[in-house]
mmCIF file with all atom_site columns, C-alpha atoms in Angstrom:
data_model
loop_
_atom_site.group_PDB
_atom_site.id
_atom_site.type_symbol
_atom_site.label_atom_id
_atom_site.label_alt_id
_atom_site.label_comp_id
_atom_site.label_asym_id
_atom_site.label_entity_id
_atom_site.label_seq_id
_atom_site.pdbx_PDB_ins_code
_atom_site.Cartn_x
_atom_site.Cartn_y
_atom_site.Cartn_z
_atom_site.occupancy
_atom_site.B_iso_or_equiv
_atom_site.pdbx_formal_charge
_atom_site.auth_seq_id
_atom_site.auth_comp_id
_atom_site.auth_asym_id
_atom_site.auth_atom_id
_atom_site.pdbx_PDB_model_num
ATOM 1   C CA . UNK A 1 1   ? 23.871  25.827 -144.839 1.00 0.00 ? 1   UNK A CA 1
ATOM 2   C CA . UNK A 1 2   ? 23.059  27.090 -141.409 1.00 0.00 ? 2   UNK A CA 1
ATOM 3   C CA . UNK A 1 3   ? 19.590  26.129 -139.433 1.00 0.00 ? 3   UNK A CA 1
ATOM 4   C CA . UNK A 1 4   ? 17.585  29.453 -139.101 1.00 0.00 ? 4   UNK A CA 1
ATOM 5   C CA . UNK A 1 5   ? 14.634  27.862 -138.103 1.00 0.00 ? 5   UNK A CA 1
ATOM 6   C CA . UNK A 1 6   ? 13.685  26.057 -135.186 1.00 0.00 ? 6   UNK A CA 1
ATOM 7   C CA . UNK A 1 7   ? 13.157  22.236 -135.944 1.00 0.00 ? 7   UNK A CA 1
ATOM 8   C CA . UNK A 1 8   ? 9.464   21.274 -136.213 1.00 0.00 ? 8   UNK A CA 1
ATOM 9   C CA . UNK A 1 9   ? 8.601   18.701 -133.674 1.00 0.00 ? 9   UNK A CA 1
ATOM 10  C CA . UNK A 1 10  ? 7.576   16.125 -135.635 1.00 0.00 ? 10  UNK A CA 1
ATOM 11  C CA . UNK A 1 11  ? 10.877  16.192 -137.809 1.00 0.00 ? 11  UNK A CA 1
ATOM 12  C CA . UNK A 1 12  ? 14.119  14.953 -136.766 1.00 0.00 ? 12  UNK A CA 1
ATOM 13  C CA . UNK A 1 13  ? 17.138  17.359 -135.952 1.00 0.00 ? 13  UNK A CA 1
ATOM 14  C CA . UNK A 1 14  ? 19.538  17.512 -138.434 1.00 0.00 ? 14  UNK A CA 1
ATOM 15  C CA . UNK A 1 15  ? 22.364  15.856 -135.522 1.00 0.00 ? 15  UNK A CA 1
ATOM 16  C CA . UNK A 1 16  ? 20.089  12.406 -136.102 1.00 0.00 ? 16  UNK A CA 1
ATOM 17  C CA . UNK A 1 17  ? 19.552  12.976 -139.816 1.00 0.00 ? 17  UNK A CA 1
ATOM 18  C CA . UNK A 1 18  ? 21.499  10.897 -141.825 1.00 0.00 ? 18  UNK A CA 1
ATOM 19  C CA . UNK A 1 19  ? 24.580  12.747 -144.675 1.00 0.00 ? 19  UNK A CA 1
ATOM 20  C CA . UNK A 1 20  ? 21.727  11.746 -147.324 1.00 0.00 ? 20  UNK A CA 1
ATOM 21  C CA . UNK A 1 21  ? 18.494  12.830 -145.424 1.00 0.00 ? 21  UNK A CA 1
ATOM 22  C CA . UNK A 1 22  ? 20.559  16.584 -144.772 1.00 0.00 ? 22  UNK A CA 1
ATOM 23  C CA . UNK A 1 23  ? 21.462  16.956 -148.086 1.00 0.00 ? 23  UNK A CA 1
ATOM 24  C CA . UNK A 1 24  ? 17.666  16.150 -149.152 1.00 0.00 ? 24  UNK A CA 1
ATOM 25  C CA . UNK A 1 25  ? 16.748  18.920 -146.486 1.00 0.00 ? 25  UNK A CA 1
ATOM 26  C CA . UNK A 1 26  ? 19.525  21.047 -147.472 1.00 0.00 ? 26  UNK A CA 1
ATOM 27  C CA . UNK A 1 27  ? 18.085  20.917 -151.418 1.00 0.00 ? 27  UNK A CA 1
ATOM 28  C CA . UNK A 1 28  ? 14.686  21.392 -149.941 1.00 0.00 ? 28  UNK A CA 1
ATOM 29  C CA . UNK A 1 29  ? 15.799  24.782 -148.240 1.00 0.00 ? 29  UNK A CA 1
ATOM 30  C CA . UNK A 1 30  ? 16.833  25.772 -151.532 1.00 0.00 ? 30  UNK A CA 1
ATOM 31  C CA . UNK A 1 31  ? 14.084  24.900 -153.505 1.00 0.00 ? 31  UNK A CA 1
ATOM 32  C CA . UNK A 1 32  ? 12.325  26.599 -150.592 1.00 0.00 ? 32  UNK A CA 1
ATOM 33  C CA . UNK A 1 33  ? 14.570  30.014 -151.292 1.00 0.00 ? 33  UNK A CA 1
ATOM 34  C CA . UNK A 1 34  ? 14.192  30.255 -154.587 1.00 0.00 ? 34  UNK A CA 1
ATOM 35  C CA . UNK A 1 35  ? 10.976  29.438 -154.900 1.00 0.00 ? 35  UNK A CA 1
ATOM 36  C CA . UNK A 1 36  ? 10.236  32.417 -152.845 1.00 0.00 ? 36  UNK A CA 1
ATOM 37  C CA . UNK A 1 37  ? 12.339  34.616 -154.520 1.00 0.00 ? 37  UNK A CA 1
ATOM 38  C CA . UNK A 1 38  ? 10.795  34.007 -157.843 1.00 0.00 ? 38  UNK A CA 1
ATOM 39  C CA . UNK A 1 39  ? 7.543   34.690 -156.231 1.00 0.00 ? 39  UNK A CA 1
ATOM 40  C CA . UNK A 1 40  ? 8.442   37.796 -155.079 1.00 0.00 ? 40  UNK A CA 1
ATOM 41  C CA . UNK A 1 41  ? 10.649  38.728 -158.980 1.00 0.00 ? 41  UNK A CA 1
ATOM 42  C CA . UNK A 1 42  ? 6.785   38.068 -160.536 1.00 0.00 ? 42  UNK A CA 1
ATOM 43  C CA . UNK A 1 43  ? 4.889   39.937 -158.137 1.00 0.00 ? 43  UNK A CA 1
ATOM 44  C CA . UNK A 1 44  ? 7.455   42.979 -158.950 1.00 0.00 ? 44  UNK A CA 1
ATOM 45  C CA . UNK A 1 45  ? 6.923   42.102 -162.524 1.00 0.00 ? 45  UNK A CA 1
ATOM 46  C CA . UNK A 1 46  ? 3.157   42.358 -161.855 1.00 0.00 ? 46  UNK A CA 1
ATOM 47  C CA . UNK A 1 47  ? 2.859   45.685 -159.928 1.00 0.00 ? 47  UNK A CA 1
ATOM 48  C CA . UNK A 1 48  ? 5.361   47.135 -162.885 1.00 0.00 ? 48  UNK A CA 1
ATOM 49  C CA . UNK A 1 49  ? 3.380   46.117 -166.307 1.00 0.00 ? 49  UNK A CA 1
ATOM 50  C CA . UNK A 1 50  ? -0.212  47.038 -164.565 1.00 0.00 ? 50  UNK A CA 1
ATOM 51  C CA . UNK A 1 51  ? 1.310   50.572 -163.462 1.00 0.00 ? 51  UNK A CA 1
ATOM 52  C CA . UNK A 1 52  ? 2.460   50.773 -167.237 1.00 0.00 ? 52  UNK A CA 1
ATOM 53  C CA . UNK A 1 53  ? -0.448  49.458 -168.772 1.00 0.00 ? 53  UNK A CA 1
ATOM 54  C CA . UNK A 1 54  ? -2.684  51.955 -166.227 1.00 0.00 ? 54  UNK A CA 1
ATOM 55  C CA . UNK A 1 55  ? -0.634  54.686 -167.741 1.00 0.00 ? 55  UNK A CA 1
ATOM 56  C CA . UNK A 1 56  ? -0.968  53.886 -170.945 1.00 0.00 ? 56  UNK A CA 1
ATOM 57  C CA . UNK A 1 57  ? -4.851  53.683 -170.740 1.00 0.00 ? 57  UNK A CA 1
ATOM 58  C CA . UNK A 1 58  ? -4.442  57.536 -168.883 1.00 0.00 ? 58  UNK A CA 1
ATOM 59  C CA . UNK A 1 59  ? -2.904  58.224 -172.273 1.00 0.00 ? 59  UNK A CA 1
ATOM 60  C CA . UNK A 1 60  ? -5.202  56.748 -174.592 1.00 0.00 ? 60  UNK A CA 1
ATOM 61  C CA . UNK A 1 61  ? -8.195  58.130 -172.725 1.00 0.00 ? 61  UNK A CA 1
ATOM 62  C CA . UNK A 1 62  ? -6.510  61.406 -172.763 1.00 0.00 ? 62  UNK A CA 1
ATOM 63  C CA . UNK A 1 63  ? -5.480  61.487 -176.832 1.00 0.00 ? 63  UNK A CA 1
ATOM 64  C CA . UNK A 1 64  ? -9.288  60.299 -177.276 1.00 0.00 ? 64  UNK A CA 1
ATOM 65  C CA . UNK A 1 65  ? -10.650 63.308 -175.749 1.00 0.00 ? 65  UNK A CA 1
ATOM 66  C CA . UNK A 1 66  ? -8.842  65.354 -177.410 1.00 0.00 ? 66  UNK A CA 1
ATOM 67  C CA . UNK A 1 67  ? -9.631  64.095 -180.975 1.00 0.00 ? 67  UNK A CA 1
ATOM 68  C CA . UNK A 1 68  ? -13.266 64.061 -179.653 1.00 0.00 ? 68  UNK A CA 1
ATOM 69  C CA . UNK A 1 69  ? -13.004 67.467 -179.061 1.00 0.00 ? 69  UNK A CA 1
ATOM 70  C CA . UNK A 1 70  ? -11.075 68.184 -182.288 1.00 0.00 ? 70  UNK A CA 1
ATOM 71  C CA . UNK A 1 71  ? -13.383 66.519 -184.828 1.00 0.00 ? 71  UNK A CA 1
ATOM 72  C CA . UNK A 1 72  ? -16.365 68.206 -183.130 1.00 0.00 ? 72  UNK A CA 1
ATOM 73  C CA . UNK A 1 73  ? -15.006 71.448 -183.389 1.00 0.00 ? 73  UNK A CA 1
ATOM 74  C CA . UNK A 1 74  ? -14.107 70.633 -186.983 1.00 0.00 ? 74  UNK A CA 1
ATOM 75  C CA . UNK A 1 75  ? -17.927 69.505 -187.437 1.00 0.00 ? 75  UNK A CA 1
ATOM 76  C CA . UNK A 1 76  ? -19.526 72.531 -185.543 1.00 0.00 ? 76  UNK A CA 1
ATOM 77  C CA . UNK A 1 77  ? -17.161 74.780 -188.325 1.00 0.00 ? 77  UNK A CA 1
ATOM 78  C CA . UNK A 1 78  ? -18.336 72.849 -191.592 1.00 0.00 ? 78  UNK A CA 1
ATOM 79  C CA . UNK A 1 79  ? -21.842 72.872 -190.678 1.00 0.00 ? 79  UNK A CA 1
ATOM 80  C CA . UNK A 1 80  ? -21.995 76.441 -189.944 1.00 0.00 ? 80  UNK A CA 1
ATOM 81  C CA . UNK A 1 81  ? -20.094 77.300 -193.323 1.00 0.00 ? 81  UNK A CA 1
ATOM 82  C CA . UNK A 1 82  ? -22.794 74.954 -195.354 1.00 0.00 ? 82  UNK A CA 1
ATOM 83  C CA . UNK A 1 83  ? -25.906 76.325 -193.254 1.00 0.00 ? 83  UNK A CA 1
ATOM 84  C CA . UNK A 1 84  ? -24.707 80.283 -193.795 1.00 0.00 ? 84  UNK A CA 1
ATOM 85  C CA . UNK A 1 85  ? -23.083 80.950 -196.882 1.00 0.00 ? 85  UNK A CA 1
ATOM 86  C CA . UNK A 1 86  ? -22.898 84.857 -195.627 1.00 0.00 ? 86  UNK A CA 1
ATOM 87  C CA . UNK A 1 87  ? -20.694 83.811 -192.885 1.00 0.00 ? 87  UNK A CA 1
ATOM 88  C CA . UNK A 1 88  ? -18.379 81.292 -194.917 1.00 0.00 ? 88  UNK A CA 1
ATOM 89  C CA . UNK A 1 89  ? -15.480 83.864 -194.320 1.00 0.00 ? 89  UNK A CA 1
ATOM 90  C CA . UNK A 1 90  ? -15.796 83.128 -190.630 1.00 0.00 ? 90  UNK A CA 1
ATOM 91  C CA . UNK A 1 91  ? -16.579 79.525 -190.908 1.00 0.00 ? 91  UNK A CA 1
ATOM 92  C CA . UNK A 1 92  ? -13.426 79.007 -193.610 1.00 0.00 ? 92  UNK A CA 1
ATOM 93  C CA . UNK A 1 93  ? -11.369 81.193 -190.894 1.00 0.00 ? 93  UNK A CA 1
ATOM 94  C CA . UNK A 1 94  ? -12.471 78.633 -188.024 1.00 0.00 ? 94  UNK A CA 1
ATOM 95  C CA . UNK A 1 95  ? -11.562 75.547 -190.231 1.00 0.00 ? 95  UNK A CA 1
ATOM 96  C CA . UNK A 1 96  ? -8.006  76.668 -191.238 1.00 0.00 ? 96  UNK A CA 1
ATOM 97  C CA . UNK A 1 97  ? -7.126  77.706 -187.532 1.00 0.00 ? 97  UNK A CA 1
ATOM 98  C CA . UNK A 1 98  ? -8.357  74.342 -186.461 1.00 0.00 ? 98  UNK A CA 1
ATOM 99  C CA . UNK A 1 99  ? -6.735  72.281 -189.381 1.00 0.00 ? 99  UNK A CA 1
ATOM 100 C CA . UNK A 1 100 ? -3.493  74.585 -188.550 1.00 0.00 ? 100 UNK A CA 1
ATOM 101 C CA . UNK A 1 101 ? -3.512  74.057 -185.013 1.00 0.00 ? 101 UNK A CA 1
ATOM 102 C CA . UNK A 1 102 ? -5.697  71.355 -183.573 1.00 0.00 ? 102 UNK A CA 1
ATOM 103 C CA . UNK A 1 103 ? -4.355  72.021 -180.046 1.00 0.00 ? 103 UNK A CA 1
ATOM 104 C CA . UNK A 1 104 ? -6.219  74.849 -179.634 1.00 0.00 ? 104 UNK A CA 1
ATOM 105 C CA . UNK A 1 105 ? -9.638  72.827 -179.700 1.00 0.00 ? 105 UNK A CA 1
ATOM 106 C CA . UNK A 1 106 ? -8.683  71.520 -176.717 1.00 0.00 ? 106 UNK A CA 1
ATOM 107 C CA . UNK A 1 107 ? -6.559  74.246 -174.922 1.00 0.00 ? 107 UNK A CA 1
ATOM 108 C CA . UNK A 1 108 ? -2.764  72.230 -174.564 1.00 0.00 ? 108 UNK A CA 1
ATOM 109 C CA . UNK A 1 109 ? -0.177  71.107 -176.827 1.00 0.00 ? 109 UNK A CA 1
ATOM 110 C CA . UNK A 1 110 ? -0.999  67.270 -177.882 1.00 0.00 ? 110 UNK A CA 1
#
């Protein structure tokens, strides 16, 4: 393996270093290498499952919204059929088109 950096001062060069002290070094630089390397695989790792996770949250909070949204429309429709039995055809109406089609509570296909 090839120097690429300069030699510290208070460390031989390799010329004075004896075959067993280089091949220390030399093991050293590797260590060195792939130590780094694997520091920068998990940092990759890192910035790839939060931006996952982060979306997946997005997701959640979105679908939770929604079914907020759904199950108070739902409510709003059953207690207007119980309080006004004159308007129960309109209330019945609103229940089926929300059990039928809960997207459009909230406006979008789930």
């Amino acid at each position: 393996m090839t120097e690429t950096n300069p030699p510290s001062p208070n460390l031989p060069s390799r010329q004075t270093l004896t075959p067993l002290e280089r091949g220390l070094l030399s093991l050293v630089e590797q260590l060195t290498n792939a130590f780094e390397h694997s520091t920068a695989q998990l940092e990759h790792l890192e910035r790839r499952s939060t931006g996952s996770l982060e979306e997946r949250l997005t997701e959640l909070e979105t679908l939770l919204d929604r079914s907020i949204s759904s199950q108070r429309a739902f409510n709003e429709a059953l207690l207007d059929l119980l309080s006004a039995p004159e308007s129960s055809g309109r209330s019945v109406d609103a229940l089926c088109r929300i059990i039928d089609n809960p997207s459009s509570v909230y406006g979008k296909e789930p």
